[in-house]
Short mmCIF file of the N, C-alpha and C atoms (twelve columns), coordinates in Angstrom:
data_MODEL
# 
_entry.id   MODEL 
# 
loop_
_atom_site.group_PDB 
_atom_site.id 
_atom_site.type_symbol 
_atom_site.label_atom_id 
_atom_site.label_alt_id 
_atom_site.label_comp_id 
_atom_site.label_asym_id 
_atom_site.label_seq_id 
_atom_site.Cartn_x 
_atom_site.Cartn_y 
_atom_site.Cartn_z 
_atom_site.pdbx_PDB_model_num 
ATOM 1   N N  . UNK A 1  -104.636 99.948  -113.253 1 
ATOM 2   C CA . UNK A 1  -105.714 100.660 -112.601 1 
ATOM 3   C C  . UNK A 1  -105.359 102.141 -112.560 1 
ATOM 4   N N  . UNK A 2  -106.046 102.797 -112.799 1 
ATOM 5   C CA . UNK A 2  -105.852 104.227 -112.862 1 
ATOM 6   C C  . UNK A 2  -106.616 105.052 -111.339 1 
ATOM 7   N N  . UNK A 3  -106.148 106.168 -111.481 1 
ATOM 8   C CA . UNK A 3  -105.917 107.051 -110.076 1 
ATOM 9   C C  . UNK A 3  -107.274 106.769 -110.041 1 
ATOM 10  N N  . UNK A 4  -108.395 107.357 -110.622 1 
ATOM 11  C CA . UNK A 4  -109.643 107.745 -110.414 1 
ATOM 12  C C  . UNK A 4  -110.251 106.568 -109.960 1 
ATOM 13  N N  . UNK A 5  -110.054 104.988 -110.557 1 
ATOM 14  C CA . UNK A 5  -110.335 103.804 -109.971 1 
ATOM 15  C C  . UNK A 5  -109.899 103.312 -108.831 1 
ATOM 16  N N  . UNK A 6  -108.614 103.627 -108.734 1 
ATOM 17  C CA . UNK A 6  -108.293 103.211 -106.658 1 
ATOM 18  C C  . UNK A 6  -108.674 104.339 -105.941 1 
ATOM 19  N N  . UNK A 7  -108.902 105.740 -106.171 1 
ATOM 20  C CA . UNK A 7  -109.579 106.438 -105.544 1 
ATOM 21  C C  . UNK A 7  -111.149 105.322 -104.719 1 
ATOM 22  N N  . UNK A 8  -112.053 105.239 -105.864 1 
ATOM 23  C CA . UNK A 8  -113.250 105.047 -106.472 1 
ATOM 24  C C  . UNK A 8  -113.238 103.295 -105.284 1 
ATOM 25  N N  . UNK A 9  -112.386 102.757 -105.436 1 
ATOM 26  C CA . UNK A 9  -112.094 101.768 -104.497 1 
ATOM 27  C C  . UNK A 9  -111.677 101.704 -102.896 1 
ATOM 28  N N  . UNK A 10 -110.912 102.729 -103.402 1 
ATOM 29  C CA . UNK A 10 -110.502 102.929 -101.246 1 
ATOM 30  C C  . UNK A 10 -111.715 103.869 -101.067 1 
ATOM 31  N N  . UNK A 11 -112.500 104.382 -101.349 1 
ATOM 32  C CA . UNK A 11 -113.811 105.205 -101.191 1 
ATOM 33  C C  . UNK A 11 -115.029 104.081 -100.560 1 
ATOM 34  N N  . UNK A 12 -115.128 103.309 -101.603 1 
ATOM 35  C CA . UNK A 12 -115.706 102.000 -101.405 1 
ATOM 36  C C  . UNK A 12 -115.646 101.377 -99.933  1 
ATOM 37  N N  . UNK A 13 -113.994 101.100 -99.921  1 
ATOM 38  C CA . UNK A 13 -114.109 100.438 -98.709  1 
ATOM 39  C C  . UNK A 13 -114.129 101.438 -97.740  1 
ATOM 40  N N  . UNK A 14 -113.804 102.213 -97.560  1 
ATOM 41  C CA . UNK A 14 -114.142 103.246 -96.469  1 
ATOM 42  C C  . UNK A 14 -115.369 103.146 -95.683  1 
ATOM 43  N N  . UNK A 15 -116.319 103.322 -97.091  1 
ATOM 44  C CA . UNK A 15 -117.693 103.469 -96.745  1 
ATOM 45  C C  . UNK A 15 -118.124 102.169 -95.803  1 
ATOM 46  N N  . UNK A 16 -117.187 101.124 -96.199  1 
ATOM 47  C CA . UNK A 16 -118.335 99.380  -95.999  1 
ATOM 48  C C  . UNK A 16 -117.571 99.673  -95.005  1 
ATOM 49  N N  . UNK A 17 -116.328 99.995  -94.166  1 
ATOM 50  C CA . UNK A 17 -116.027 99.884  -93.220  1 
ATOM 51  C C  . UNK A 17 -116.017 100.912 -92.260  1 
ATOM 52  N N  . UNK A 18 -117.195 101.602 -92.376  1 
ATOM 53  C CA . UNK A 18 -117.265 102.929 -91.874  1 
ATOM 54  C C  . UNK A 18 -116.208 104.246 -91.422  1 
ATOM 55  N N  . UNK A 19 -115.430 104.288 -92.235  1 
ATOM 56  C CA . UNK A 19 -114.296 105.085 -91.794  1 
ATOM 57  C C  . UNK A 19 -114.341 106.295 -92.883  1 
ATOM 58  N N  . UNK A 20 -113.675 107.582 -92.535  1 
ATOM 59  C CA . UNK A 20 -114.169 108.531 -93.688  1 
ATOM 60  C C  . UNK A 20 -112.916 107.894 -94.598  1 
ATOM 61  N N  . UNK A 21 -113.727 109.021 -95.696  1 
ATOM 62  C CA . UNK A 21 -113.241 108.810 -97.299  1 
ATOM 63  C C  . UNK A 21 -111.701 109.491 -97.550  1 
ATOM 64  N N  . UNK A 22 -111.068 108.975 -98.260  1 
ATOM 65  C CA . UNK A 22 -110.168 109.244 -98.395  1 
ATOM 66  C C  . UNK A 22 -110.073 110.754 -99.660  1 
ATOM 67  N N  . UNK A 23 -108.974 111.755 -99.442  1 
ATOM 68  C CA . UNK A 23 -109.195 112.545 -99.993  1 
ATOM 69  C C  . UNK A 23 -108.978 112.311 -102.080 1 
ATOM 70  N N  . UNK A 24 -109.910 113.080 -102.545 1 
ATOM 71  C CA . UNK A 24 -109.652 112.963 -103.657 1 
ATOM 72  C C  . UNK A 24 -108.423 113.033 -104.454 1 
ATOM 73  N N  . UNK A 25 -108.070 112.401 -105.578 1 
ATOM 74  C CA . UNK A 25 -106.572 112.738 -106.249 1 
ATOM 75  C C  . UNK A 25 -106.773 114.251 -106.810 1 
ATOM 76  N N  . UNK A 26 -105.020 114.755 -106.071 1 
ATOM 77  C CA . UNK A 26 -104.934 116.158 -106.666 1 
ATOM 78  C C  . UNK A 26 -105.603 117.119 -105.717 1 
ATOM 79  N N  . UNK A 27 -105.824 116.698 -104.505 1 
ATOM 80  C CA . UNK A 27 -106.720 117.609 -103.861 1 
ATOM 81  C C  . UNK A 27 -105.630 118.420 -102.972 1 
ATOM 82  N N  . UNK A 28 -104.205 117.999 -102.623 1 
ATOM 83  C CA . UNK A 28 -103.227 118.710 -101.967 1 
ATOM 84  C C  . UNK A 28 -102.080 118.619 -102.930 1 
ATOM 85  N N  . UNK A 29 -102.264 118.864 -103.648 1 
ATOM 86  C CA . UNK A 29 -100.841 119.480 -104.938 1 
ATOM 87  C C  . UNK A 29 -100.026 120.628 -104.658 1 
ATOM 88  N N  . UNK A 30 -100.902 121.610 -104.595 1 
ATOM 89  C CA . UNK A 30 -100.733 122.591 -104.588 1 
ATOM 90  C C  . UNK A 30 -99.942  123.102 -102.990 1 
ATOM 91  N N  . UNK A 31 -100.253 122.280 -102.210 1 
ATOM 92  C CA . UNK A 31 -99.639  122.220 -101.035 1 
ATOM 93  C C  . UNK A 31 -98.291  121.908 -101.063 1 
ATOM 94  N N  . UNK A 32 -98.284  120.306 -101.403 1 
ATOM 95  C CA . UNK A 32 -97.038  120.168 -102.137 1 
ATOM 96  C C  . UNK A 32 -96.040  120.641 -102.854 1 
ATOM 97  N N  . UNK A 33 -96.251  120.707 -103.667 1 
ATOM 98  C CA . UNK A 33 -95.054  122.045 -104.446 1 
ATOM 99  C C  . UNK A 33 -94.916  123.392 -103.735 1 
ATOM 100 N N  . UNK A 34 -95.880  123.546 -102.456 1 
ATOM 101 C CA . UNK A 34 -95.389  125.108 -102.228 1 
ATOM 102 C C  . UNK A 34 -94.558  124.379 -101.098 1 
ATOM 103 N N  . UNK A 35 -94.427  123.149 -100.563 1 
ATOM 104 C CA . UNK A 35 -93.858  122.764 -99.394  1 
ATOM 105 C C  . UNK A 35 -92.623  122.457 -99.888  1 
ATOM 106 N N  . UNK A 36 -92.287  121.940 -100.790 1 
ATOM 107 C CA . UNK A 36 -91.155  121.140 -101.706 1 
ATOM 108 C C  . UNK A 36 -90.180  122.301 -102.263 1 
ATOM 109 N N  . UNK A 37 -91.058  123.897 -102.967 1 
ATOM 110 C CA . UNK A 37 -90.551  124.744 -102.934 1 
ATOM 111 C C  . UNK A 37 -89.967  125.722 -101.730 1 
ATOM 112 N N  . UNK A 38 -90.866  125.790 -100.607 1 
ATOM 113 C CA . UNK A 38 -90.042  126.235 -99.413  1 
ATOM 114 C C  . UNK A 38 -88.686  124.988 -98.982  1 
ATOM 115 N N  . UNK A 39 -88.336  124.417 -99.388  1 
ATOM 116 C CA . UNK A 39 -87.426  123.340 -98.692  1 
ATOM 117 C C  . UNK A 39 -86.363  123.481 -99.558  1 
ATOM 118 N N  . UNK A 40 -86.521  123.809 -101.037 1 
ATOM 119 C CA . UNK A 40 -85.630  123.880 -101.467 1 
ATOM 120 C C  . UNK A 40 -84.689  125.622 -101.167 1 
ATOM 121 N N  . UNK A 41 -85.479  126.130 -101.167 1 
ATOM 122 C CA . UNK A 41 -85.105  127.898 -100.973 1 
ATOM 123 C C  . UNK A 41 -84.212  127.220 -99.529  1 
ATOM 124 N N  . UNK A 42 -84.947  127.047 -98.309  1 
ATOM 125 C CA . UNK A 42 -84.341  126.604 -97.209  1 
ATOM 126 C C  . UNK A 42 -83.100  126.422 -97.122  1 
ATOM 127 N N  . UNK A 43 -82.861  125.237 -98.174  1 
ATOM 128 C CA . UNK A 43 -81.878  124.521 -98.265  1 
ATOM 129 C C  . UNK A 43 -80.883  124.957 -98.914  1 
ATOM 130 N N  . UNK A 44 -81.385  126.110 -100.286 1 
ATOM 131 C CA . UNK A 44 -80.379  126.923 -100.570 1 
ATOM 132 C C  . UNK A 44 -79.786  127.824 -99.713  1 
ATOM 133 N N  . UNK A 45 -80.375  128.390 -98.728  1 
ATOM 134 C CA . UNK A 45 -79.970  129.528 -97.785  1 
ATOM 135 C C  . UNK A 45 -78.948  128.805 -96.423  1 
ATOM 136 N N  . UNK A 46 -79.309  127.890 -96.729  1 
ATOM 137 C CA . UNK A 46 -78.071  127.187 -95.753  1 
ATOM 138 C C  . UNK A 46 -76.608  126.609 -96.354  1 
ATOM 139 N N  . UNK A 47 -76.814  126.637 -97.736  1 
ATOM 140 C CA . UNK A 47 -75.743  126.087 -98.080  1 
ATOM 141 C C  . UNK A 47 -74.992  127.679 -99.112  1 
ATOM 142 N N  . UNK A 48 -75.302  128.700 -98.427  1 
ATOM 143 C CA . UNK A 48 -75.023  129.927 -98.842  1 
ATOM 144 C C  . UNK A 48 -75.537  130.328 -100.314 1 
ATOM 145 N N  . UNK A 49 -76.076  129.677 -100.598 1 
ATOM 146 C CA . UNK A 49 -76.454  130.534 -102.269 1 
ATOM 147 C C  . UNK A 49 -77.617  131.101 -102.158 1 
ATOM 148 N N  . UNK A 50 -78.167  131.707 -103.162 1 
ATOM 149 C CA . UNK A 50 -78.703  133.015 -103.398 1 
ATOM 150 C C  . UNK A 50 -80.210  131.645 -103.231 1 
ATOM 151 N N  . UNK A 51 -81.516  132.343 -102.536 1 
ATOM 152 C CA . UNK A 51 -82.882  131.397 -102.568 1 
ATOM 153 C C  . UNK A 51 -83.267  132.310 -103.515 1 
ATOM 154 N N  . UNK A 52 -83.401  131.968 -104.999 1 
ATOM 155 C CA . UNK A 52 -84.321  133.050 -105.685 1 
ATOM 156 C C  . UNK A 52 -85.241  131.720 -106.817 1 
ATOM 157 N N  . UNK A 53 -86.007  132.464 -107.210 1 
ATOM 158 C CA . UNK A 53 -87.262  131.910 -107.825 1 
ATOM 159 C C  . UNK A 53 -86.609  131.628 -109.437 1 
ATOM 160 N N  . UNK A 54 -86.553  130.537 -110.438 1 
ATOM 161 C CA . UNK A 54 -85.479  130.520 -111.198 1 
ATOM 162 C C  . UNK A 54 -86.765  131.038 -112.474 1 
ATOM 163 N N  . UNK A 55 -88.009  131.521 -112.728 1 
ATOM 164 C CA . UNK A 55 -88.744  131.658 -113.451 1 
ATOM 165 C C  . UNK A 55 -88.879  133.050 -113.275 1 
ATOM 166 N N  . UNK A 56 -88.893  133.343 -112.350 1 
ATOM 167 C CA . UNK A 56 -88.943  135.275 -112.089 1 
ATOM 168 C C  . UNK A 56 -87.411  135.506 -112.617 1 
ATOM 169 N N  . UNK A 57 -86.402  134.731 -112.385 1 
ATOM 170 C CA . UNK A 57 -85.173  135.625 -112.728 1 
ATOM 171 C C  . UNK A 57 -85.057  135.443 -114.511 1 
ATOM 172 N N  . UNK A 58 -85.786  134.468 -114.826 1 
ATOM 173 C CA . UNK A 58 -85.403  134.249 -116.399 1 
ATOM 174 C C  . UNK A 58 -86.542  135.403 -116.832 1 
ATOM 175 N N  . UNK A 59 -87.543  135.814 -116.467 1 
ATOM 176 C CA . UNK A 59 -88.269  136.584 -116.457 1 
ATOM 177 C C  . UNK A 59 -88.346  137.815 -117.258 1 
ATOM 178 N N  . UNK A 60 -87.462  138.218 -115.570 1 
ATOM 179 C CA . UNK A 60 -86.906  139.619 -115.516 1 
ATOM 180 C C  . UNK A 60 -85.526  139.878 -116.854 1 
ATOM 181 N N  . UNK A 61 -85.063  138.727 -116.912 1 
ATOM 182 C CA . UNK A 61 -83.688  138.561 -117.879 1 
ATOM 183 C C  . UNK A 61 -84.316  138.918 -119.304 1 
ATOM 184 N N  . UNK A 62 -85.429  137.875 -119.310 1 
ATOM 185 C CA . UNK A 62 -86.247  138.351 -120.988 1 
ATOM 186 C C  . UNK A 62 -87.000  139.738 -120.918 1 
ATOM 187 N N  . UNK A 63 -87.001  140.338 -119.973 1 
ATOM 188 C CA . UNK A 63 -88.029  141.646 -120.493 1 
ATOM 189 C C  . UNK A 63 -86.908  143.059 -120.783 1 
ATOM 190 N N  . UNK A 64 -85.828  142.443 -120.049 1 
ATOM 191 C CA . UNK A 64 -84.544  143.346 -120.203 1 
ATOM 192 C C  . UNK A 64 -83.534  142.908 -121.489 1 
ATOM 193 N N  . UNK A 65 -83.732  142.253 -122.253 1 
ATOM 194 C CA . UNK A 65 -83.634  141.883 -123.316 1 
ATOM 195 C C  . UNK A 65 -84.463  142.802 -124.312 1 
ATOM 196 N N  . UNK A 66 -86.068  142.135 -123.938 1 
ATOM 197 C CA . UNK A 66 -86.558  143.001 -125.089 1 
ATOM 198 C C  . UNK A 66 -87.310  144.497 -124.979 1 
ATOM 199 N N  . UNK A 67 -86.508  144.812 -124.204 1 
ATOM 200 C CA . UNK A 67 -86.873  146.449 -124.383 1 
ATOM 201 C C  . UNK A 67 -85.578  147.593 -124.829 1 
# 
C-alpha cells in the first residue's frame, strides 16, 4: 500500500468516525529536518566541536578554489 492510499484510508475513517483528518503526507518535512538539524548542531556544541553547516563550508571551500 502506498503513502497516498493509507493517507486516502485513515481520511476515510476519520470521516465515518467523525474525527478530523489526518494531516497529509509530507505536510511537516520541512519541520522535521529543521528540528533534526537544530539537535544535531545542539549536540555538537555540547560535545565541544565546531556546530557549522557541512554544505556552506564545502561551499565556501569550492568558491576559494575556483577563484
Amino acid at each position: 500500500m502506498s503513502i497516498t492510499q493509507q493517507h486516502l484510508l485513515d481520511a476515510y475513517r476519520a470521516r465515518s468516525l467523525g474525527e478530523p483528518a489526518p494531516p497529509a503526507p509530507g505536510t511537516h518535512d520541512r519541520q522535521v529536518v529543521r528540528e533534526w538539524r537544530d539537535e544535531r548542531r545542539f549536540r555538537a556544541v555540547l560535545s565541544a566541536r565546531p556546530a557549522r553547516h557541512r554544505f556552506r563550508d564545502a561551499l565556501r571551500r569550492w568558491r576559494r578554489r575556483s577563484t
